[in-house]
Amino acid sequence: MSQPVFCELLDELFELDSGTATGSTVLKEVPGWSSLTFVGLIAMIDEEYGIALSPSVIMSSETAGDLERKLHTMLNSSEAA
Amino acid sequence: MAIIRVENVRMAGLASSVPDVVRTVDDDIERFKSEDFRKIGESIGVTSRRIAPAGVCSSDLCVAAAERLLEALEWDRDTVQAVLFVSQTPDYRAPATACTLQTRLGLPTSCAAMDINLGCSGYVYGLATAAQFVLGMAGGQEHGGRVLLLVGDTITHFVSPDDRASAPLFGDAGSATALEFSSAAEPIVFSLGTDGRGLKHLIVPAGGERQPRTEETGVRTARESGNVRSDEDVYMNGAEVFSFALQEVPKMVRSTLTEAGWSVDDVDGVVMHQSNKIMLNHLRKRLKFDEDKFLIALEGYGNTSCASIPLAMTHQWATAQTSQKLRLVLAGFGIGWSWGGAAVTCENMVMPELVIYETPKSEATTTQAVNEAA
């Protein structure tokens, strides 16, 4: 399975023009960020990465890039285990 | 997970009821002065819900459902040996509401009665408890050990109308389920679990012994994201609830299926606690259930706490008498955190149409008088 491209998924989730979100996009400043999209983001990550993420991981991520790195760390450690 | 396997107990019937007062997305739009609520309503799958006026208790909704059910079943009330009441909105701090239900329903004094304090997982826990009562009391006699399980909440009485996270979501409902001994019944399997670390994410903090009511606890103030509520209102962190559900619900459902020896294809219907449409759709995909087997019955009712599973069943299958055999997976999960799954085969269940509870005129007058006095 090819790695999903996190920023493309963010664009899709928030209904943004393709290429809008980048690694340096601040999550809380994404247009349409709300508690409901927060839930949508958890669902999307579960679907694409198979990780049931704790909301605190998202809360502690400043940018899309920060969150993506955490996801990859989790994926690698679960593969190692 | 705690597994309970029960042989020779059948669900004989089920009825549900909702209040006659409706609140809609348009009411939310007006209250919050924001058109966003139309989109929110669509996302969560709730465009209107049923609200119990002040003075109408969950027990009232449950009694309405129980009366209709007893009538449809034609059970002699003297044959009922226990009444269980599952709710987080009891009539009194004490005594147990179940005791009042014994009298209100005209059940014999030989009847056992008790309350169970659980929310979204409560229906499954109630069924598991009721099934044990049936077995214990029937003495192997066909149609023996009859138990009435009343499950309902008026959770909107704990919802601040100015809390965006919960006001558009919750509704009120009651239900009554009848169980009895039957040697022909297929086994029921329950799979139960708890994680009390979820306490702070879904809670009514004040009003119990841990944080008694004071003048301050009743004052509604602006909290996170501008949501206005008091410590006597329910607080819900939707993202935490969702994260918990993702961790536990698929495991629970799989464990329930495994213990029952069922595959996903064996299941005729999946009835989850009707939390919200986003969460339900995601859980459905994750568990690979077909859309047509997976009930989503929020529209018009909202999230009705412990009553949502029986209400969804009534919504889907109510007829005077359903003879179809249904292999159902029930899944309750939420406040606690507490969760319970059940694999149950329903056959020849009596399921009356949804009961619309009419608010008594005198009730409205009393409520008005109380409000005026305050």
PDB file of C-alpha atoms in Angstrom, chain B residues 4-12 131 134-135 142 179-190 259-262 266-268 324-328 342-348:
ATOM      1  CA  ILE B   4     -21.483 -13.588  29.557  1.00  0.00           C
ATOM      2  CA  ARG B   5     -23.231 -16.374  27.693  1.00  0.00           C
ATOM      3  CA  VAL B   6     -26.912 -16.894  28.457  1.00  0.00           C
ATOM      4  CA  GLU B   7     -28.954 -19.850  27.240  1.00  0.00           C
ATOM      5  CA  ASN B   8     -32.749 -20.162  27.180  1.00  0.00           C
ATOM      6  CA  VAL B   9     -33.709 -16.512  27.492  1.00  0.00           C
ATOM      7  CA  ARG B  10     -35.721 -14.722  24.825  1.00  0.00           C
ATOM      8  CA  MET B  11     -36.613 -11.119  24.202  1.00  0.00           C
ATOM      9  CA  ALA B  12     -40.405 -11.386  24.064  1.00  0.00           C
ATOM     10  CA  ALA B 131     -31.228 -12.202  31.277  1.00  0.00           C
ATOM     11  CA  VAL B 134     -34.778 -14.562  34.062  1.00  0.00           C
ATOM     12  CA  LEU B 135     -32.583 -17.638  34.315  1.00  0.00           C
ATOM     13  CA  GLU B 142     -41.385 -22.090  29.887  1.00  0.00           C
ATOM     14  CA  LEU B 179     -37.716 -11.063  28.648  1.00  0.00           C
ATOM     15  CA  GLU B 180     -38.725 -14.573  29.637  1.00  0.00           C
ATOM     16  CA  PHE B 181     -37.469 -18.153  29.785  1.00  0.00           C
ATOM     17  CA  SER B 182     -37.697 -20.142  26.569  1.00  0.00           C
ATOM     18  CA  SER B 183     -35.954 -23.449  25.903  1.00  0.00           C
ATOM     19  CA  ALA B 184     -36.158 -22.668  22.176  1.00  0.00           C
ATOM     20  CA  ALA B 185     -34.193 -19.414  22.473  1.00  0.00           C
ATOM     21  CA  GLU B 186     -30.757 -19.209  20.896  1.00  0.00           C
ATOM     22  CA  PRO B 187     -27.929 -18.210  23.236  1.00  0.00           C
ATOM     23  CA  ILE B 188     -27.273 -14.521  23.885  1.00  0.00           C
ATOM     24  CA  VAL B 189     -23.656 -13.469  24.206  1.00  0.00           C
ATOM     25  CA  PHE B 190     -22.534 -10.305  25.971  1.00  0.00           C
ATOM     26  CA  GLU B 259     -17.885 -15.501  21.167  1.00  0.00           C
ATOM     27  CA  ALA B 260     -21.208 -15.973  19.362  1.00  0.00           C
ATOM     28  CA  GLY B 261     -19.504 -17.868  16.541  1.00  0.00           C
ATOM     29  CA  TRP B 262     -20.937 -15.453  13.975  1.00  0.00           C
ATOM     30  CA  ASP B 266     -24.321 -13.936   9.591  1.00  0.00           C
ATOM     31  CA  VAL B 267     -25.557 -10.675  11.075  1.00  0.00           C
ATOM     32  CA  ASP B 268     -28.955  -9.379   9.933  1.00  0.00           C
ATOM     33  CA  GLN B 324     -38.900 -12.645  11.156  1.00  0.00           C
ATOM     34  CA  LYS B 325     -35.841 -14.117  12.769  1.00  0.00           C
ATOM     35  CA  LEU B 326     -33.154 -11.513  13.224  1.00  0.00           C
ATOM     36  CA  ARG B 327     -29.590 -12.040  14.306  1.00  0.00           C
ATOM     37  CA  LEU B 328     -28.629  -8.730  15.826  1.00  0.00           C
ATOM     38  CA  ALA B 342     -24.520  -8.283  22.563  1.00  0.00           C
ATOM     39  CA  ALA B 343     -25.226 -10.939  19.949  1.00  0.00           C
ATOM     40  CA  VAL B 344     -28.898 -11.765  20.207  1.00  0.00           C
ATOM     41  CA  THR B 345     -31.320 -13.661  17.980  1.00  0.00           C
ATOM     42  CA  CYS B 346     -34.789 -12.120  17.984  1.00  0.00           C
ATOM     43  CA  GLU B 347     -37.726 -14.197  16.861  1.00  0.00           C
ATOM     44  CA  ASN B 348     -41.475 -13.590  17.198  1.00  0.00           C
TER      45      ASN B 348
END
